[in-house]
Amino acid sequence: MKKKVFSIGNLKTEVVFTDSDSCLDFRGDSSIYIFDTNTRPLFTLPPEANIIVLPAGEIHKNWQSIDTVCSSALDAGLSRDSIMIGIGGGVVCDVTGLSASLFMRGTGLVFVPTTLLAMTDAALGGKTGFDYRGYKNILGTFYPAKEIRICPSVLATLPDKEFKSGLAEVIKHALLRDRELLSLLINEKEKIIRRDPIILADVIEKSLGVKGWYVEHDFLEKGIRTHLNFGHTFGHALESVMGFERITHGEAVMWGIKTALKTGIVLGETDKSWEEEVNEIIRLYGYKTDYQNTVNPEEIISAIAFDKKKKKDHVRFVLQHTYADTFTMPLSHDVLKHVLAPVT
Ligand SMILES: NC(=O)c1ccc[n+]([C@@H]2O[C@H](COP(=O)([O-])OP(=O)(O)OC[C@H]3O[C@@H](n4cnc5c(N)ncnc54)[C@H](O)[C@@H]3O)[C@@H](O)[C@H]2O)c1
């Protein structure tokens, strides 16, 4: 069983790679298991286990779900020494994490992530939260899990669309700082798409290593951790213009990365050969990247400005000179208009 420990703030998160038989084995601990309606059928548990099943989906990343988890924990007699175990994608992880941070001012927290995105991104790093009054992740805490159990074979049932969405974050991690992961993505595409658990374990471990590096260096996101937003400022704007049902987060992030690199070229900051190399990987995995031909650039710019206003922040876009050479800068309206213009 492979293990890796990340130091997050003054706490430690242990990541353990395990098989599906032992990933829910918490005998001896007083605990509550939190699933959603899609992840509950994937695991068996003894009849005496305390189980909560939340409705699946982003719209249920809300106050009601936090209330359900906390009141069930109270009914089950959990204490500060108990553990809340979140078994699901990023939604279940974020809801469980926030509930654990609030319950008795902090009870034990373990994640068993079941989507590629949760395994490589959402479960590690301590950000918890939920969506409130239309603002995504506006209420939340920093509260790292003490343990993350990863079982790559659980990805077998994940819908293709979700798998490909999570893979976008893996590609982003590789571009930020892992050449070996980049080579794996290029050379082992067939096995990755087939979800070979051995290759996936390697891919997940490397991808987590990148996320963990940023989190260990900047837990509270005061500086370098913002590089993890590579492709996200453009991507979020596209998601909000197109509507969350018409595009996955991963598709939007891939388009965002392509757009960020194009911006760097326009500004004379990005290496042309690096842009070509990245575009080749984006093509290899079949991400659609011509969204600027179907959306109005001004709508994207307004969505970016709206995001900026909401956060009372100035937007610094994450760009790259080349592999692992990442920087941030603000962009003028004229530059945005230029890079978002339809391609003929
Ligand atoms: N805390 C963080 O640092 C962080 C980082 C990135 C994303 N997030 C959050 O994560 C959320 C997105 O996470 P996600 O993409 O995992 O979405 P999700 O949790 O909604 O899961 C996607 C869908 O897959 C289903 N599912 C999960 N595992 C499955 C499996 N093994 N087989 C079949 N179906 C399965 C879920 O029920 C859901 O319908 C967003 O709310 C985002 O804000 C948090």
mmCIF file with all atom_site columns, C-alpha atoms and ligand atoms in Angstrom, residues 35-40 42-43 54-59 61 87-95 111-131 136-137 141 151-159 161-163 165-166 169 172 195 211 215 225 228 232 236 249-250, ligand 1:
data_model
loop_
_atom_site.group_PDB
_atom_site.id
_atom_site.type_symbol
_atom_site.label_atom_id
_atom_site.label_alt_id
_atom_site.label_comp_id
_atom_site.label_asym_id
_atom_site.label_entity_id
_atom_site.label_seq_id
_atom_site.pdbx_PDB_ins_code
_atom_site.Cartn_x
_atom_site.Cartn_y
_atom_site.Cartn_z
_atom_site.occupancy
_atom_site.B_iso_or_equiv
_atom_site.pdbx_formal_charge
_atom_site.auth_seq_id
_atom_site.auth_comp_id
_atom_site.auth_asym_id
_atom_site.auth_atom_id
_atom_site.pdbx_PDB_model_num
ATOM   1   C CA  . PHE A 1 35  ? -22.231 9.485  0.294   1.00 0.00 ? 35  PHE A CA  1
ATOM   2   C CA  . ASP A 1 36  ? -24.310 10.894 -2.507  1.00 0.00 ? 36  ASP A CA  1
ATOM   3   C CA  . THR A 1 37  ? -26.989 8.945  -4.353  1.00 0.00 ? 37  THR A CA  1
ATOM   4   C CA  . ASN A 1 38  ? -24.504 7.836  -7.044  1.00 0.00 ? 38  ASN A CA  1
ATOM   5   C CA  . THR A 1 39  ? -21.660 6.768  -4.759  1.00 0.00 ? 39  THR A CA  1
ATOM   6   C CA  . ARG A 1 40  ? -23.710 4.904  -2.119  1.00 0.00 ? 40  ARG A CA  1
ATOM   7   C CA  . LEU A 1 42  ? -20.631 1.487  -5.068  1.00 0.00 ? 42  LEU A CA  1
ATOM   8   C CA  . PHE A 1 43  ? -19.784 0.295  -1.530  1.00 0.00 ? 43  PHE A CA  1
ATOM   9   C CA  . LEU A 1 54  ? -27.028 13.293 0.081   1.00 0.00 ? 54  LEU A CA  1
ATOM   10  C CA  . PRO A 1 55  ? -28.697 14.096 -3.230  1.00 0.00 ? 55  PRO A CA  1
ATOM   11  C CA  . ALA A 1 56  ? -26.023 14.187 -5.983  1.00 0.00 ? 56  ALA A CA  1
ATOM   12  C CA  . GLY A 1 57  ? -24.969 17.278 -7.869  1.00 0.00 ? 57  GLY A CA  1
ATOM   13  C CA  . GLU A 1 58  ? -23.599 20.793 -7.516  1.00 0.00 ? 58  GLU A CA  1
ATOM   14  C CA  . ILE A 1 59  ? -27.046 22.256 -6.699  1.00 0.00 ? 59  ILE A CA  1
ATOM   15  C CA  . LYS A 1 61  ? -23.632 21.767 -2.399  1.00 0.00 ? 61  LYS A CA  1
ATOM   16  C CA  . ILE A 1 87  ? -17.175 9.244  -0.067  1.00 0.00 ? 87  ILE A CA  1
ATOM   17  C CA  . GLY A 1 88  ? -17.790 10.935 -3.390  1.00 0.00 ? 88  GLY A CA  1
ATOM   18  C CA  . GLY A 1 89  ? -16.705 13.642 -5.770  1.00 0.00 ? 89  GLY A CA  1
ATOM   19  C CA  . GLY A 1 90  ? -15.734 17.218 -5.008  1.00 0.00 ? 90  GLY A CA  1
ATOM   20  C CA  . VAL A 1 91  ? -19.264 18.072 -3.885  1.00 0.00 ? 91  VAL A CA  1
ATOM   21  C CA  . VAL A 1 92  ? -19.355 15.425 -1.143  1.00 0.00 ? 92  VAL A CA  1
ATOM   22  C CA  . CYS A 1 93  ? -15.765 16.291 -0.139  1.00 0.00 ? 93  CYS A CA  1
ATOM   23  C CA  . ASP A 1 94  ? -16.509 20.026 0.157   1.00 0.00 ? 94  ASP A CA  1
ATOM   24  C CA  . VAL A 1 95  ? -19.736 19.461 2.130   1.00 0.00 ? 95  VAL A CA  1
ATOM   25  C CA  . PHE A 1 111 ? -12.020 11.493 2.295   1.00 0.00 ? 111 PHE A CA  1
ATOM   26  C CA  . VAL A 1 112 ? -12.542 8.576  -0.035  1.00 0.00 ? 112 VAL A CA  1
ATOM   27  C CA  . PRO A 1 113 ? -12.686 10.503 -3.315  1.00 0.00 ? 113 PRO A CA  1
ATOM   28  C CA  . THR A 1 114 ? -14.523 8.732  -6.146  1.00 0.00 ? 114 THR A CA  1
ATOM   29  C CA  . THR A 1 115 ? -14.069 11.096 -9.106  1.00 0.00 ? 115 THR A CA  1
ATOM   30  C CA  . LEU A 1 116 ? -10.778 11.812 -10.850 1.00 0.00 ? 116 LEU A CA  1
ATOM   31  C CA  . LEU A 1 117 ? -11.213 15.477 -9.980  1.00 0.00 ? 117 LEU A CA  1
ATOM   32  C CA  . ALA A 1 118 ? -11.677 14.750 -6.288  1.00 0.00 ? 118 ALA A CA  1
ATOM   33  C CA  . MET A 1 119 ? -8.758  12.293 -6.205  1.00 0.00 ? 119 MET A CA  1
ATOM   34  C CA  . THR A 1 120 ? -6.304  14.685 -7.825  1.00 0.00 ? 120 THR A CA  1
ATOM   35  C CA  . ASP A 1 121 ? -7.607  18.033 -6.672  1.00 0.00 ? 121 ASP A CA  1
ATOM   36  C CA  . ALA A 1 122 ? -10.611 18.604 -4.385  1.00 0.00 ? 122 ALA A CA  1
ATOM   37  C CA  . ALA A 1 123 ? -9.699  16.155 -1.602  1.00 0.00 ? 123 ALA A CA  1
ATOM   38  C CA  . LEU A 1 124 ? -6.235  17.594 -0.976  1.00 0.00 ? 124 LEU A CA  1
ATOM   39  C CA  . GLY A 1 125 ? -5.532  21.097 0.218   1.00 0.00 ? 125 GLY A CA  1
ATOM   40  C CA  . GLY A 1 126 ? -8.010  21.868 2.959   1.00 0.00 ? 126 GLY A CA  1
ATOM   41  C CA  . LYS A 1 127 ? -10.495 24.075 1.084   1.00 0.00 ? 127 LYS A CA  1
ATOM   42  C CA  . THR A 1 128 ? -14.071 23.301 2.102   1.00 0.00 ? 128 THR A CA  1
ATOM   43  C CA  . GLY A 1 129 ? -17.236 25.158 1.241   1.00 0.00 ? 129 GLY A CA  1
ATOM   44  C CA  . PHE A 1 130 ? -20.625 25.441 -0.340  1.00 0.00 ? 130 PHE A CA  1
ATOM   45  C CA  . ASP A 1 131 ? -22.507 27.631 -2.791  1.00 0.00 ? 131 ASP A CA  1
ATOM   46  C CA  . LYS A 1 136 ? -19.900 29.488 -5.764  1.00 0.00 ? 136 LYS A CA  1
ATOM   47  C CA  . ASN A 1 137 ? -17.867 28.375 -2.730  1.00 0.00 ? 137 ASN A CA  1
ATOM   48  C CA  . THR A 1 141 ? -13.191 27.072 5.743   1.00 0.00 ? 141 THR A CA  1
ATOM   49  C CA  . CYS A 1 151 ? -8.892  3.507  -4.824  1.00 0.00 ? 151 CYS A CA  1
ATOM   50  C CA  . PRO A 1 152 ? -8.398  4.021  -8.593  1.00 0.00 ? 152 PRO A CA  1
ATOM   51  C CA  . SER A 1 153 ? -10.640 1.063  -9.543  1.00 0.00 ? 153 SER A CA  1
ATOM   52  C CA  . VAL A 1 154 ? -13.665 2.982  -8.212  1.00 0.00 ? 154 VAL A CA  1
ATOM   53  C CA  . LEU A 1 155 ? -13.319 5.230  -11.279 1.00 0.00 ? 155 LEU A CA  1
ATOM   54  C CA  . ALA A 1 156 ? -14.622 2.383  -13.484 1.00 0.00 ? 156 ALA A CA  1
ATOM   55  C CA  . THR A 1 157 ? -18.224 3.538  -13.000 1.00 0.00 ? 157 THR A CA  1
ATOM   56  C CA  . LEU A 1 158 ? -17.585 7.253  -13.450 1.00 0.00 ? 158 LEU A CA  1
ATOM   57  C CA  . PRO A 1 159 ? -19.385 8.678  -16.533 1.00 0.00 ? 159 PRO A CA  1
ATOM   58  C CA  . LYS A 1 161 ? -17.877 13.210 -19.252 1.00 0.00 ? 161 LYS A CA  1
ATOM   59  C CA  . GLU A 1 162 ? -16.862 13.393 -15.560 1.00 0.00 ? 162 GLU A CA  1
ATOM   60  C CA  . PHE A 1 163 ? -13.673 11.432 -16.168 1.00 0.00 ? 163 PHE A CA  1
ATOM   61  C CA  . SER A 1 165 ? -13.479 16.765 -16.879 1.00 0.00 ? 165 SER A CA  1
ATOM   62  C CA  . GLY A 1 166 ? -11.185 15.567 -14.079 1.00 0.00 ? 166 GLY A CA  1
ATOM   63  C CA  . GLU A 1 169 ? -6.970  19.228 -13.961 1.00 0.00 ? 169 GLU A CA  1
ATOM   64  C CA  . LYS A 1 172 ? -3.005  21.329 -15.898 1.00 0.00 ? 172 LYS A CA  1
ATOM   65  C CA  . ARG A 1 195 ? -8.979  3.552  -16.958 1.00 0.00 ? 195 ARG A CA  1
ATOM   66  C CA  . LYS A 1 211 ? -1.300  19.936 -6.061  1.00 0.00 ? 211 LYS A CA  1
ATOM   67  C CA  . VAL A 1 215 ? -0.571  23.599 -1.007  1.00 0.00 ? 215 VAL A CA  1
ATOM   68  C CA  . ARG A 1 225 ? -1.031  28.578 -5.006  1.00 0.00 ? 225 ARG A CA  1
ATOM   69  C CA  . LEU A 1 228 ? -3.352  26.349 -9.785  1.00 0.00 ? 228 LEU A CA  1
ATOM   70  C CA  . HIS A 1 232 ? -9.574  28.994 -14.681 1.00 0.00 ? 232 HIS A CA  1
ATOM   71  C CA  . HIS A 1 236 ? -15.034 30.148 -15.305 1.00 0.00 ? 236 HIS A CA  1
ATOM   72  C CA  . HIS A 1 249 ? -15.602 22.398 -15.848 1.00 0.00 ? 249 HIS A CA  1
ATOM   73  C CA  . GLY A 1 250 ? -12.742 20.458 -17.459 1.00 0.00 ? 250 GLY A CA  1
HETATM 74  N N1  . LIG B 2 .   ? -11.980 21.921 -2.270  1.00 0.00 ? 1   LIG B N1  1
HETATM 75  C C1  . LIG B 2 .   ? -11.244 22.047 -3.334  1.00 0.00 ? 1   LIG B C1  1
HETATM 76  O O1  . LIG B 2 .   ? -10.035 22.325 -3.274  1.00 0.00 ? 1   LIG B O1  1
HETATM 77  C C2  . LIG B 2 .   ? -11.857 21.833 -4.685  1.00 0.00 ? 1   LIG B C2  1
HETATM 78  C C3  . LIG B 2 .   ? -11.050 21.761 -5.822  1.00 0.00 ? 1   LIG B C3  1
HETATM 79  C C4  . LIG B 2 .   ? -11.652 21.530 -7.051  1.00 0.00 ? 1   LIG B C4  1
HETATM 80  C C5  . LIG B 2 .   ? -13.036 21.393 -7.129  1.00 0.00 ? 1   LIG B C5  1
HETATM 81  N N2  . LIG B 2 .   ? -13.789 21.495 -6.009  1.00 0.00 ? 1   LIG B N2  1
HETATM 82  C C6  . LIG B 2 .   ? -15.259 21.338 -6.071  1.00 0.00 ? 1   LIG B C6  1
HETATM 83  O O2  . LIG B 2 .   ? -15.539 20.035 -6.532  1.00 0.00 ? 1   LIG B O2  1
HETATM 84  C C7  . LIG B 2 .   ? -16.818 20.039 -7.151  1.00 0.00 ? 1   LIG B C7  1
HETATM 85  C C8  . LIG B 2 .   ? -16.740 19.243 -8.427  1.00 0.00 ? 1   LIG B C8  1
HETATM 86  O O3  . LIG B 2 .   ? -16.336 17.932 -8.103  1.00 0.00 ? 1   LIG B O3  1
HETATM 87  P P1  . LIG B 2 .   ? -16.634 16.697 -9.064  1.00 0.00 ? 1   LIG B P1  1
HETATM 88  O O4  . LIG B 2 .   ? -16.272 17.049 -10.439 1.00 0.00 ? 1   LIG B O4  1
HETATM 89  O O5  . LIG B 2 .   ? -16.049 15.502 -8.421  1.00 0.00 ? 1   LIG B O5  1
HETATM 90  O O6  . LIG B 2 .   ? -18.236 16.666 -9.078  1.00 0.00 ? 1   LIG B O6  1
HETATM 91  P P2  . LIG B 2 .   ? -19.345 15.830 -8.250  1.00 0.00 ? 1   LIG B P2  1
HETATM 92  O O7  . LIG B 2 .   ? -18.952 15.642 -6.858  1.00 0.00 ? 1   LIG B O7  1
HETATM 93  O O8  . LIG B 2 .   ? -20.631 16.508 -8.528  1.00 0.00 ? 1   LIG B O8  1
HETATM 94  O O9  . LIG B 2 .   ? -19.313 14.412 -8.992  1.00 0.00 ? 1   LIG B O9  1
HETATM 95  C C9  . LIG B 2 .   ? -19.689 14.339 -10.348 1.00 0.00 ? 1   LIG B C9  1
HETATM 96  C C10 . LIG B 2 .   ? -20.807 13.304 -10.561 1.00 0.00 ? 1   LIG B C10 1
HETATM 97  O O10 . LIG B 2 .   ? -20.229 11.993 -10.523 1.00 0.00 ? 1   LIG B O10 1
HETATM 98  C C11 . LIG B 2 .   ? -20.947 11.174 -9.598  1.00 0.00 ? 1   LIG B C11 1
HETATM 99  N N3  . LIG B 2 .   ? -19.970 10.200 -9.117  1.00 0.00 ? 1   LIG B N3  1
HETATM 100 C C12 . LIG B 2 .   ? -18.952 10.401 -8.236  1.00 0.00 ? 1   LIG B C12 1
HETATM 101 N N4  . LIG B 2 .   ? -18.158 9.328  -8.187  1.00 0.00 ? 1   LIG B N4  1
HETATM 102 C C13 . LIG B 2 .   ? -18.691 8.404  -9.013  1.00 0.00 ? 1   LIG B C13 1
HETATM 103 C C14 . LIG B 2 .   ? -18.306 7.088  -9.405  1.00 0.00 ? 1   LIG B C14 1
HETATM 104 N N5  . LIG B 2 .   ? -17.182 6.516  -8.967  1.00 0.00 ? 1   LIG B N5  1
HETATM 105 N N6  . LIG B 2 .   ? -19.095 6.423  -10.268 1.00 0.00 ? 1   LIG B N6  1
HETATM 106 C C15 . LIG B 2 .   ? -20.233 7.009  -10.761 1.00 0.00 ? 1   LIG B C15 1
HETATM 107 N N7  . LIG B 2 .   ? -20.629 8.258  -10.476 1.00 0.00 ? 1   LIG B N7  1
HETATM 108 C C16 . LIG B 2 .   ? -19.861 8.943  -9.604  1.00 0.00 ? 1   LIG B C16 1
HETATM 109 C C17 . LIG B 2 .   ? -21.488 12.140 -8.588  1.00 0.00 ? 1   LIG B C17 1
HETATM 110 O O11 . LIG B 2 .   ? -22.584 11.620 -7.885  1.00 0.00 ? 1   LIG B O11 1
HETATM 111 C C18 . LIG B 2 .   ? -21.874 13.314 -9.477  1.00 0.00 ? 1   LIG B C18 1
HETATM 112 O O12 . LIG B 2 .   ? -23.117 13.064 -10.076 1.00 0.00 ? 1   LIG B O12 1
HETATM 113 C C19 . LIG B 2 .   ? -17.198 21.495 -7.361  1.00 0.00 ? 1   LIG B C19 1
HETATM 114 O O13 . LIG B 2 .   ? -18.197 21.840 -6.431  1.00 0.00 ? 1   LIG B O13 1
HETATM 115 C C20 . LIG B 2 .   ? -15.913 22.255 -7.071  1.00 0.00 ? 1   LIG B C20 1
HETATM 116 O O14 . LIG B 2 .   ? -16.167 23.533 -6.530  1.00 0.00 ? 1   LIG B O14 1
HETATM 117 C C21 . LIG B 2 .   ? -13.233 21.691 -4.793  1.00 0.00 ? 1   LIG B C21 1
#
